Amino acid sequence: MKSISIFGFTGSIGTQALNILEDSEDFVFDFFVCNKNIDIAAPIIKKFSPKYVFIDDKGAREKINRSEFSSTSFIPDYDGLLKLVKENPSDIYLSAISGFSKVELTLLAAQSGKRLLLANKESLVIMGTRLMQIIKESDTDLIPIDSEHYSAYLSLKELDQAEISKLILTASGGPFESVPLENLKNKNVTEALNHPNWEMGSKISIDSATLVNKCFEVIEAHHLFNLSGEQLDVVIHPQSIIHSFVEFKDGSYEAQMSEPDMGFPLSYGFYKQRVAFRKNKTADKILHGLNLTIKEFPQDRSFLLDITKDIIQNGGNRGLVFAAINNYAVEKFLNEEIRFIDIYNLIRSNYEKIEKKDLFELEELNENYIEIQEHIRN
Ligand code: NDP
Ligand code: MG
């Protein structure tokens, strides 16, 4: 029996993982971490009886009726959580908290020498070099939980790096696929959240609509697979059936296909083999009316790819700068304080202006994050 900890158990990734695990007798549960969504958390805690739960938001933490959950301990503070996680390693960690928050938990999982299912992409974008170094030194088994990176992982895991020319990630294009930049000005929050192929948390849904998510994914791929900016490319593929292409030195390609469902990487991550996880799902679209299109990344958004290349080339704080500006902008957009187009405007007007810094450790990163936020706000 393997033990699992889920950081972000109430979110889109967390709940999809739990759907896969709910009928299994193969696992026990250690640490479940969320922010404040106790209406979702309570029935999950009841059903899965994790040993420990940490709820970050103080109000929500005090509101949950602990006496209902006799086999679960509720951890009162974050430092206490970090200590307990360090002292009680799990066999498998799912890192699925959104954004920059609680990155220490991802680092502890990376240091564990066990298995890390990494969904949180911000950790790779802002400190990929350090994170990958820790994972290598600790011999932690890393499984990427992102459809593109999981498919690339499958294609690349038994390959000699010398055989690969390129990795090409696909992007669905999100809800505004084929809409030119000039017509995106006033797209509202509901329109931007309405992703055609995936149901995801609100932050990543907006990032998909702007295509910033794909930039993050190129940076992730650079760190995960040790590929240079020149070896990474993006194409638009609206159906989200092909998740990545590997181009080999001989000019042939390998494409990984599946319906868009995060259950593929998650179930593989838990079992380390392909298992029948798709309960109640009928015949695949794959063999019925397969109609796949591939298009170029939109020219009018090429400035995003220029920034991505700059981040890969220069490292240091460049990923943090990009992610921090975007974070700020997406939050403002979700609060209806700025227009959709202003997300791009904020990125373009701030990225170059923010001073380049070499940083490596989390403390340096946290300090620089505060400086960057101050710069953006002024
Ligand atoms: P959601 O917004 O749906 O869920 C986020 C989770 O993180 C929730 O459990 C939330 O708790 C928790 N959380 C947020 N802030 C804190 C905090 N301060 N302390 C503790 N827990 C916190 O996001 P997704 O599941 O969509 O995404 C999670 C990560 O996975 C992101 O980094 C995303 O980029 C990545 N990812 C997601 C994909 C998807 O298909 N959804 C695909 C590929 C990657 P609460 O519910 O209580 O607020
Ligand atoms: Mg993805």
PDB file of C-alpha atoms in Angstrom, residues 4-264:
ATOM      1  CA  ILE A   4      -0.232   9.840  -0.937  1.00  0.00           C
ATOM      2  CA  SER A   5      -0.183  13.524   0.032  1.00  0.00           C
ATOM      3  CA  ILE A   6      -2.173  16.026  -2.023  1.00  0.00           C
ATOM      4  CA  PHE A   7      -1.323  19.721  -1.878  1.00  0.00           C
ATOM      5  CA  GLY A   8      -4.352  21.476  -3.393  1.00  0.00           C
ATOM      6  CA  PHE A   9      -6.859  18.650  -2.859  1.00  0.00           C
ATOM      7  CA  THR A  10      -9.967  20.819  -3.380  1.00  0.00           C
ATOM      8  CA  GLY A  11      -8.930  22.217  -6.787  1.00  0.00           C
ATOM      9  CA  SER A  12      -9.496  21.035 -10.335  1.00  0.00           C
ATOM     10  CA  ILE A  13      -6.395  18.789 -10.368  1.00  0.00           C
ATOM     11  CA  GLY A  14      -6.848  17.652  -6.756  1.00  0.00           C
ATOM     12  CA  THR A  15     -10.452  16.554  -7.211  1.00  0.00           C
ATOM     13  CA  GLN A  16      -9.715  14.837 -10.539  1.00  0.00           C
ATOM     14  CA  ALA A  17      -6.956  12.895  -8.769  1.00  0.00           C
ATOM     15  CA  LEU A  18      -9.344  11.900  -5.978  1.00  0.00           C
ATOM     16  CA  ASN A  19     -11.934  10.727  -8.537  1.00  0.00           C
ATOM     17  CA  ILE A  20      -9.346   8.292  -9.851  1.00  0.00           C
ATOM     18  CA  LEU A  21      -8.393   7.120  -6.361  1.00  0.00           C
ATOM     19  CA  GLU A  22     -11.834   6.838  -4.782  1.00  0.00           C
ATOM     20  CA  ASP A  23     -12.496   3.134  -5.417  1.00  0.00           C
ATOM     21  CA  SER A  24      -8.912   1.995  -4.963  1.00  0.00           C
ATOM     22  CA  GLU A  25      -7.685  -0.089  -2.051  1.00  0.00           C
ATOM     23  CA  ASP A  26      -4.053   0.506  -3.025  1.00  0.00           C
ATOM     24  CA  PHE A  27      -3.466   3.808  -1.234  1.00  0.00           C
ATOM     25  CA  VAL A  28      -3.619   5.535   2.126  1.00  0.00           C
ATOM     26  CA  PHE A  29      -3.605   9.304   2.591  1.00  0.00           C
ATOM     27  CA  ASP A  30      -1.187  11.439   4.602  1.00  0.00           C
ATOM     28  CA  PHE A  31      -1.408  15.221   4.095  1.00  0.00           C
ATOM     29  CA  PHE A  32      -4.256  17.061   2.388  1.00  0.00           C
ATOM     30  CA  VAL A  33      -3.721  20.828   1.976  1.00  0.00           C
ATOM     31  CA  CYS A  34      -6.132  23.489   0.719  1.00  0.00           C
ATOM     32  CA  ASN A  35      -6.818  27.181   1.183  1.00  0.00           C
ATOM     33  CA  LYS A  36     -10.414  27.858   2.209  1.00  0.00           C
ATOM     34  CA  ASN A  37     -12.921  25.840   0.255  1.00  0.00           C
ATOM     35  CA  ILE A  38     -14.344  23.898   3.183  1.00  0.00           C
ATOM     36  CA  ASP A  39     -17.581  22.955   1.416  1.00  0.00           C
ATOM     37  CA  ILE A  40     -15.518  20.895  -1.015  1.00  0.00           C
ATOM     38  CA  ALA A  41     -12.959  19.863   1.616  1.00  0.00           C
ATOM     39  CA  ALA A  42     -15.335  18.420   4.234  1.00  0.00           C
ATOM     40  CA  PRO A  43     -16.895  15.564   2.192  1.00  0.00           C
ATOM     41  CA  ILE A  44     -13.436  14.678   0.798  1.00  0.00           C
ATOM     42  CA  ILE A  45     -11.903  14.485   4.268  1.00  0.00           C
ATOM     43  CA  LYS A  46     -14.803  12.306   5.385  1.00  0.00           C
ATOM     44  CA  LYS A  47     -14.420   9.951   2.425  1.00  0.00           C
ATOM     45  CA  PHE A  48     -10.610   9.614   2.302  1.00  0.00           C
ATOM     46  CA  SER A  49      -9.709  10.035   6.001  1.00  0.00           C
ATOM     47  CA  PRO A  50      -6.271  11.597   5.493  1.00  0.00           C
ATOM     48  CA  LYS A  51      -3.999  11.515   8.556  1.00  0.00           C
ATOM     49  CA  TYR A  52      -3.478  15.282   8.463  1.00  0.00           C
ATOM     50  CA  VAL A  53      -5.280  18.263   6.960  1.00  0.00           C
ATOM     51  CA  PHE A  54      -3.998  21.820   6.675  1.00  0.00           C
ATOM     52  CA  ILE A  55      -6.375  24.644   5.731  1.00  0.00           C
ATOM     53  CA  ASP A  56      -4.427  27.823   5.038  1.00  0.00           C
ATOM     54  CA  ASP A  57      -7.136  30.439   5.496  1.00  0.00           C
ATOM     55  CA  LYS A  58      -7.597  31.155   9.201  1.00  0.00           C
ATOM     56  CA  GLY A  59     -11.322  31.868   8.982  1.00  0.00           C
ATOM     57  CA  ALA A  60     -12.005  28.647   7.077  1.00  0.00           C
ATOM     58  CA  ARG A  61      -9.739  26.693   9.445  1.00  0.00           C
ATOM     59  CA  GLU A  62     -11.756  27.836  12.427  1.00  0.00           C
ATOM     60  CA  LYS A  63     -15.075  27.190  10.702  1.00  0.00           C
ATOM     61  CA  ILE A  64     -14.618  23.508   9.906  1.00  0.00           C
ATOM     62  CA  ASN A  65     -16.264  21.193  12.431  1.00  0.00           C
ATOM     63  CA  ARG A  66     -13.312  19.013  13.466  1.00  0.00           C
ATOM     64  CA  SER A  67     -15.344  16.679  15.659  1.00  0.00           C
ATOM     65  CA  GLU A  68     -16.892  15.223  12.469  1.00  0.00           C
ATOM     66  CA  PHE A  69     -13.515  13.773  11.432  1.00  0.00           C
ATOM     67  CA  SER A  70     -12.246  11.539  14.197  1.00  0.00           C
ATOM     68  CA  SER A  71      -9.349   9.935  12.273  1.00  0.00           C
ATOM     69  CA  THR A  72      -7.894  13.201  10.917  1.00  0.00           C
ATOM     70  CA  SER A  73      -5.625  15.698  12.727  1.00  0.00           C
ATOM     71  CA  PHE A  74      -6.001  19.343  11.708  1.00  0.00           C
ATOM     72  CA  ILE A  75      -2.666  21.169  11.641  1.00  0.00           C
ATOM     73  CA  PRO A  76      -2.948  24.686  13.120  1.00  0.00           C
ATOM     74  CA  ASP A  77      -0.072  26.492  11.367  1.00  0.00           C
ATOM     75  CA  TYR A  78       2.056  26.383   8.227  1.00  0.00           C
ATOM     76  CA  ASP A  79       5.410  25.914  10.003  1.00  0.00           C
ATOM     77  CA  GLY A  80       3.914  22.960  11.848  1.00  0.00           C
ATOM     78  CA  LEU A  81       2.788  21.523   8.524  1.00  0.00           C
ATOM     79  CA  LEU A  82       6.270  21.852   6.994  1.00  0.00           C
ATOM     80  CA  LYS A  83       7.837  20.142   9.998  1.00  0.00           C
ATOM     81  CA  LEU A  84       5.383  17.238   9.915  1.00  0.00           C
ATOM     82  CA  VAL A  85       5.723  16.762   6.145  1.00  0.00           C
ATOM     83  CA  LYS A  86       9.483  16.632   6.527  1.00  0.00           C
ATOM     84  CA  GLU A  87       9.307  14.082   9.346  1.00  0.00           C
ATOM     85  CA  ASN A  88       6.639  11.869   7.725  1.00  0.00           C
ATOM     86  CA  PRO A  89       7.516  11.260   4.086  1.00  0.00           C
ATOM     87  CA  SER A  90       4.809   9.951   1.736  1.00  0.00           C
ATOM     88  CA  ASP A  91       5.441   7.598  -1.164  1.00  0.00           C
ATOM     89  CA  ILE A  92       3.706   9.939  -3.606  1.00  0.00           C
ATOM     90  CA  TYR A  93       3.159  13.710  -3.564  1.00  0.00           C
ATOM     91  CA  LEU A  94       0.773  15.587  -5.815  1.00  0.00           C
ATOM     92  CA  SER A  95       1.775  19.262  -5.977  1.00  0.00           C
ATOM     93  CA  ALA A  96      -1.390  21.004  -7.218  1.00  0.00           C
ATOM     94  CA  ILE A  97      -1.675  24.286  -5.351  1.00  0.00           C
ATOM     95  CA  SER A  98      -2.218  27.122  -7.798  1.00  0.00           C
ATOM     96  CA  GLY A  99       0.183  30.051  -8.080  1.00  0.00           C
ATOM     97  CA  PHE A 100       3.308  30.845  -6.018  1.00  0.00           C
ATOM     98  CA  SER A 101       1.825  29.998  -2.668  1.00  0.00           C
ATOM     99  CA  LYS A 102       3.291  27.211  -0.518  1.00  0.00           C
ATOM    100  CA  VAL A 103       6.187  26.473  -2.867  1.00  0.00           C
ATOM    101  CA  GLU A 104       8.059  25.122   0.206  1.00  0.00           C
ATOM    102  CA  LEU A 105       5.793  22.069   0.049  1.00  0.00           C
ATOM    103  CA  THR A 106       6.859  21.367  -3.522  1.00  0.00           C
ATOM    104  CA  LEU A 107      10.493  21.737  -2.455  1.00  0.00           C
ATOM    105  CA  LEU A 108      10.005  19.235   0.402  1.00  0.00           C
ATOM    106  CA  ALA A 109       8.440  16.758  -2.027  1.00  0.00           C
ATOM    107  CA  ALA A 110      11.338  17.371  -4.429  1.00  0.00           C
ATOM    108  CA  GLN A 111      13.815  16.562  -1.634  1.00  0.00           C
ATOM    109  CA  SER A 112      11.986  13.407  -0.567  1.00  0.00           C
ATOM    110  CA  GLY A 113      13.592  10.904  -2.914  1.00  0.00           C
ATOM    111  CA  LYS A 114      10.065   9.522  -3.444  1.00  0.00           C
ATOM    112  CA  ARG A 115       7.641  10.271  -6.299  1.00  0.00           C
ATOM    113  CA  LEU A 116       6.519  13.802  -7.175  1.00  0.00           C
ATOM    114  CA  LEU A 117       3.549  14.391  -9.452  1.00  0.00           C
ATOM    115  CA  LEU A 118       4.155  18.022 -10.363  1.00  0.00           C
ATOM    116  CA  ALA A 119       1.131  19.993 -11.574  1.00  0.00           C
ATOM    117  CA  ASN A 120       2.100  23.377 -10.082  1.00  0.00           C
ATOM    118  CA  LYS A 121       3.834  24.989 -13.025  1.00  0.00           C
ATOM    119  CA  GLU A 122       4.802  28.236 -11.313  1.00  0.00           C
ATOM    120  CA  SER A 123       7.489  26.413  -9.311  1.00  0.00           C
ATOM    121  CA  LEU A 124       9.267  25.401 -12.531  1.00  0.00           C
ATOM    122  CA  VAL A 125       8.797  28.818 -14.114  1.00  0.00           C
ATOM    123  CA  ILE A 126      10.163  30.790 -11.170  1.00  0.00           C
ATOM    124  CA  MET A 127      12.830  28.405  -9.853  1.00  0.00           C
ATOM    125  CA  GLY A 128      13.152  25.581 -12.353  1.00  0.00           C
ATOM    126  CA  THR A 129      16.950  25.343 -12.225  1.00  0.00           C
ATOM    127  CA  ARG A 130      17.010  24.960  -8.442  1.00  0.00           C
ATOM    128  CA  LEU A 131      14.006  22.632  -8.365  1.00  0.00           C
ATOM    129  CA  MET A 132      15.449  20.291 -10.995  1.00  0.00           C
ATOM    130  CA  GLN A 133      18.801  20.265  -9.195  1.00  0.00           C
ATOM    131  CA  ILE A 134      17.102  19.205  -5.939  1.00  0.00           C
ATOM    132  CA  ILE A 135      15.098  16.519  -7.754  1.00  0.00           C
ATOM    133  CA  LYS A 136      18.247  15.100  -9.369  1.00  0.00           C
ATOM    134  CA  GLU A 137      20.321  15.198  -6.178  1.00  0.00           C
ATOM    135  CA  SER A 138      17.514  13.525  -4.200  1.00  0.00           C
ATOM    136  CA  ASP A 139      16.785  10.967  -6.906  1.00  0.00           C
ATOM    137  CA  THR A 140      13.091  11.885  -6.745  1.00  0.00           C
ATOM    138  CA  ASP A 141      10.903  10.309  -9.409  1.00  0.00           C
ATOM    139  CA  LEU A 142       9.297  13.260 -11.212  1.00  0.00           C
ATOM    140  CA  ILE A 143       6.121  12.860 -13.271  1.00  0.00           C
ATOM    141  CA  PRO A 144       4.893  16.025 -15.000  1.00  0.00           C
ATOM    142  CA  ILE A 145       1.147  16.592 -14.575  1.00  0.00           C
ATOM    143  CA  ASP A 146       0.418  18.751 -17.562  1.00  0.00           C
ATOM    144  CA  SER A 147      -0.956  17.131 -20.696  1.00  0.00           C
ATOM    145  CA  GLU A 148       1.860  18.396 -22.943  1.00  0.00           C
ATOM    146  CA  HIS A 149       4.697  17.539 -20.584  1.00  0.00           C
ATOM    147  CA  TYR A 150       3.296  14.177 -19.656  1.00  0.00           C
ATOM    148  CA  SER A 151       3.046  13.259 -23.335  1.00  0.00           C
ATOM    149  CA  ALA A 152       6.599  14.511 -23.940  1.00  0.00           C
ATOM    150  CA  TYR A 153       7.745  12.549 -20.879  1.00  0.00           C
ATOM    151  CA  LEU A 154       6.309   9.371 -22.434  1.00  0.00           C
ATOM    152  CA  SER A 155       7.983  10.083 -25.777  1.00  0.00           C
ATOM    153  CA  LEU A 156      11.353  11.026 -24.300  1.00  0.00           C
ATOM    154  CA  LYS A 157      11.838   8.788 -21.299  1.00  0.00           C
ATOM    155  CA  GLU A 158      13.698   6.023 -23.057  1.00  0.00           C
ATOM    156  CA  LEU A 159      15.417   8.140 -25.675  1.00  0.00           C
ATOM    157  CA  ASP A 160      18.964   9.238 -26.115  1.00  0.00           C
ATOM    158  CA  GLN A 161      18.956  13.054 -25.977  1.00  0.00           C
ATOM    159  CA  ALA A 162      21.216  13.081 -29.056  1.00  0.00           C
ATOM    160  CA  GLU A 163      18.362  11.712 -31.200  1.00  0.00           C
ATOM    161  CA  ILE A 164      16.053  14.654 -30.538  1.00  0.00           C
ATOM    162  CA  SER A 165      15.931  17.760 -32.724  1.00  0.00           C
ATOM    163  CA  LYS A 166      12.915  19.466 -31.225  1.00  0.00           C
ATOM    164  CA  LEU A 167       9.989  19.216 -28.881  1.00  0.00           C
ATOM    165  CA  ILE A 168       6.852  20.913 -30.168  1.00  0.00           C
ATOM    166  CA  LEU A 169       4.102  21.632 -27.667  1.00  0.00           C
ATOM    167  CA  THR A 170       0.538  22.057 -28.834  1.00  0.00           C
ATOM    168  CA  ALA A 171      -1.761  24.835 -27.633  1.00  0.00           C
ATOM    169  CA  SER A 172      -5.516  24.678 -28.056  1.00  0.00           C
ATOM    170  CA  GLY A 173      -5.603  28.461 -28.421  1.00  0.00           C
ATOM    171  CA  GLY A 174      -8.222  28.628 -25.667  1.00  0.00           C
ATOM    172  CA  PRO A 175     -11.600  30.347 -26.032  1.00  0.00           C
ATOM    173  CA  PHE A 176     -10.193  33.044 -28.345  1.00  0.00           C
ATOM    174  CA  GLU A 177      -8.450  30.784 -30.846  1.00  0.00           C
ATOM    175  CA  SER A 178      -8.250  32.593 -34.255  1.00  0.00           C
ATOM    176  CA  VAL A 179      -9.415  35.905 -32.729  1.00  0.00           C
ATOM    177  CA  PRO A 180      -6.882  38.630 -33.620  1.00  0.00           C
ATOM    178  CA  LEU A 181      -5.368  40.672 -30.803  1.00  0.00           C
ATOM    179  CA  GLU A 182      -7.210  43.842 -31.867  1.00  0.00           C
ATOM    180  CA  ASN A 183     -10.557  42.092 -31.262  1.00  0.00           C
ATOM    181  CA  LEU A 184      -9.610  40.868 -27.793  1.00  0.00           C
ATOM    182  CA  LYS A 185      -9.679  44.265 -26.097  1.00  0.00           C
ATOM    183  CA  ASN A 186     -12.908  43.960 -24.188  1.00  0.00           C
ATOM    184  CA  LYS A 187     -13.397  40.225 -23.759  1.00  0.00           C
ATOM    185  CA  ASN A 188     -14.966  39.746 -20.343  1.00  0.00           C
ATOM    186  CA  VAL A 189     -14.154  37.340 -17.519  1.00  0.00           C
ATOM    187  CA  THR A 190     -16.932  34.859 -18.360  1.00  0.00           C
ATOM    188  CA  GLU A 191     -15.797  34.681 -21.999  1.00  0.00           C
ATOM    189  CA  ALA A 192     -12.147  34.269 -20.997  1.00  0.00           C
ATOM    190  CA  LEU A 193     -12.917  31.481 -18.510  1.00  0.00           C
ATOM    191  CA  ASN A 194     -14.909  29.514 -21.074  1.00  0.00           C
ATOM    192  CA  HIS A 195     -12.230  27.075 -22.273  1.00  0.00           C
ATOM    193  CA  PRO A 196     -13.457  24.813 -25.090  1.00  0.00           C
ATOM    194  CA  ASN A 197     -11.576  21.627 -24.100  1.00  0.00           C
ATOM    195  CA  TRP A 198     -10.520  21.749 -20.439  1.00  0.00           C
ATOM    196  CA  GLU A 199     -12.164  22.515 -17.127  1.00  0.00           C
ATOM    197  CA  MET A 200      -9.506  24.106 -14.978  1.00  0.00           C
ATOM    198  CA  GLY A 201      -9.007  26.586 -12.142  1.00  0.00           C
ATOM    199  CA  SER A 202      -9.614  30.245 -13.013  1.00  0.00           C
ATOM    200  CA  LYS A 203      -5.934  31.379 -13.044  1.00  0.00           C
ATOM    201  CA  ILE A 204      -4.776  28.766 -15.560  1.00  0.00           C
ATOM    202  CA  SER A 205      -7.955  29.278 -17.630  1.00  0.00           C
ATOM    203  CA  ILE A 206      -7.128  32.975 -18.100  1.00  0.00           C
ATOM    204  CA  ASP A 207      -3.506  32.070 -18.858  1.00  0.00           C
ATOM    205  CA  SER A 208      -4.793  29.715 -21.559  1.00  0.00           C
ATOM    206  CA  ALA A 209      -6.937  32.480 -23.049  1.00  0.00           C
ATOM    207  CA  THR A 210      -3.966  34.889 -23.212  1.00  0.00           C
ATOM    208  CA  LEU A 211      -1.554  32.086 -24.347  1.00  0.00           C
ATOM    209  CA  VAL A 212       0.736  32.971 -21.428  1.00  0.00           C
ATOM    210  CA  ASN A 213       0.113  29.427 -20.189  1.00  0.00           C
ATOM    211  CA  LYS A 214       1.908  28.104 -23.269  1.00  0.00           C
ATOM    212  CA  CYS A 215       4.912  30.322 -22.518  1.00  0.00           C
ATOM    213  CA  PHE A 216       5.013  28.866 -19.013  1.00  0.00           C
ATOM    214  CA  GLU A 217       4.870  25.413 -20.554  1.00  0.00           C
ATOM    215  CA  VAL A 218       7.812  26.085 -22.871  1.00  0.00           C
ATOM    216  CA  ILE A 219       9.819  27.180 -19.819  1.00  0.00           C
ATOM    217  CA  GLU A 220       8.682  24.068 -17.932  1.00  0.00           C
ATOM    218  CA  ALA A 221       9.753  21.874 -20.856  1.00  0.00           C
ATOM    219  CA  HIS A 222      13.164  23.547 -20.951  1.00  0.00           C
ATOM    220  CA  HIS A 223      13.756  22.574 -17.324  1.00  0.00           C
ATOM    221  CA  LEU A 224      12.084  19.157 -17.374  1.00  0.00           C
ATOM    222  CA  PHE A 225      13.777  17.841 -20.512  1.00  0.00           C
ATOM    223  CA  ASN A 226      16.965  19.878 -20.597  1.00  0.00           C
ATOM    224  CA  LEU A 227      16.189  21.391 -24.008  1.00  0.00           C
ATOM    225  CA  SER A 228      17.366  24.788 -25.278  1.00  0.00           C
ATOM    226  CA  GLY A 229      15.035  27.570 -26.449  1.00  0.00           C
ATOM    227  CA  GLU A 230      15.887  26.664 -30.072  1.00  0.00           C
ATOM    228  CA  GLN A 231      14.769  23.084 -29.477  1.00  0.00           C
ATOM    229  CA  LEU A 232      11.321  24.136 -28.261  1.00  0.00           C
ATOM    230  CA  ASP A 233       8.391  25.237 -30.358  1.00  0.00           C
ATOM    231  CA  VAL A 234       4.638  25.768 -30.133  1.00  0.00           C
ATOM    232  CA  VAL A 235       1.838  25.152 -32.617  1.00  0.00           C
ATOM    233  CA  ILE A 236      -1.895  25.746 -32.291  1.00  0.00           C
ATOM    234  CA  HIS A 237      -3.997  22.593 -32.331  1.00  0.00           C
ATOM    235  CA  PRO A 238      -7.581  23.480 -31.399  1.00  0.00           C
ATOM    236  CA  GLN A 239      -8.801  19.918 -30.720  1.00  0.00           C
ATOM    237  CA  SER A 240      -6.275  19.185 -27.894  1.00  0.00           C
ATOM    238  CA  ILE A 241      -5.913  15.563 -29.060  1.00  0.00           C
ATOM    239  CA  ILE A 242      -2.204  15.685 -29.902  1.00  0.00           C
ATOM    240  CA  HIS A 243      -0.381  16.994 -26.831  1.00  0.00           C
ATOM    241  CA  SER A 244       3.186  17.165 -28.135  1.00  0.00           C
ATOM    242  CA  PHE A 245       5.393  16.202 -31.044  1.00  0.00           C
ATOM    243  CA  VAL A 246       8.978  15.091 -30.803  1.00  0.00           C
ATOM    244  CA  GLU A 247      10.989  15.746 -33.945  1.00  0.00           C
ATOM    245  CA  PHE A 248      13.951  13.408 -34.308  1.00  0.00           C
ATOM    246  CA  LYS A 249      17.303  14.030 -35.964  1.00  0.00           C
ATOM    247  CA  ASP A 250      16.271  11.871 -38.950  1.00  0.00           C
ATOM    248  CA  GLY A 251      13.266  14.145 -39.627  1.00  0.00           C
ATOM    249  CA  SER A 252      10.599  11.751 -38.319  1.00  0.00           C
ATOM    250  CA  TYR A 253       8.074  12.706 -35.640  1.00  0.00           C
ATOM    251  CA  GLU A 254       6.380  11.056 -32.715  1.00  0.00           C
ATOM    252  CA  ALA A 255       3.037  12.469 -31.544  1.00  0.00           C
ATOM    253  CA  GLN A 256       1.208  11.485 -28.371  1.00  0.00           C
ATOM    254  CA  MET A 257      -2.581  11.463 -28.585  1.00  0.00           C
ATOM    255  CA  SER A 258      -5.409  11.168 -26.121  1.00  0.00           C
ATOM    256  CA  GLU A 259      -8.655  12.910 -25.407  1.00  0.00           C
ATOM    257  CA  PRO A 260      -8.130  15.992 -23.251  1.00  0.00           C
ATOM    258  CA  ASP A 261      -8.348  14.506 -19.746  1.00  0.00           C
ATOM    259  CA  MET A 262      -5.910  15.120 -16.887  1.00  0.00           C
ATOM    260  CA  GLY A 263      -6.763  11.619 -15.695  1.00  0.00           C
ATOM    261  CA  PHE A 264      -4.133  10.274 -18.119  1.00  0.00           C
TER     262      PHE A 264
END
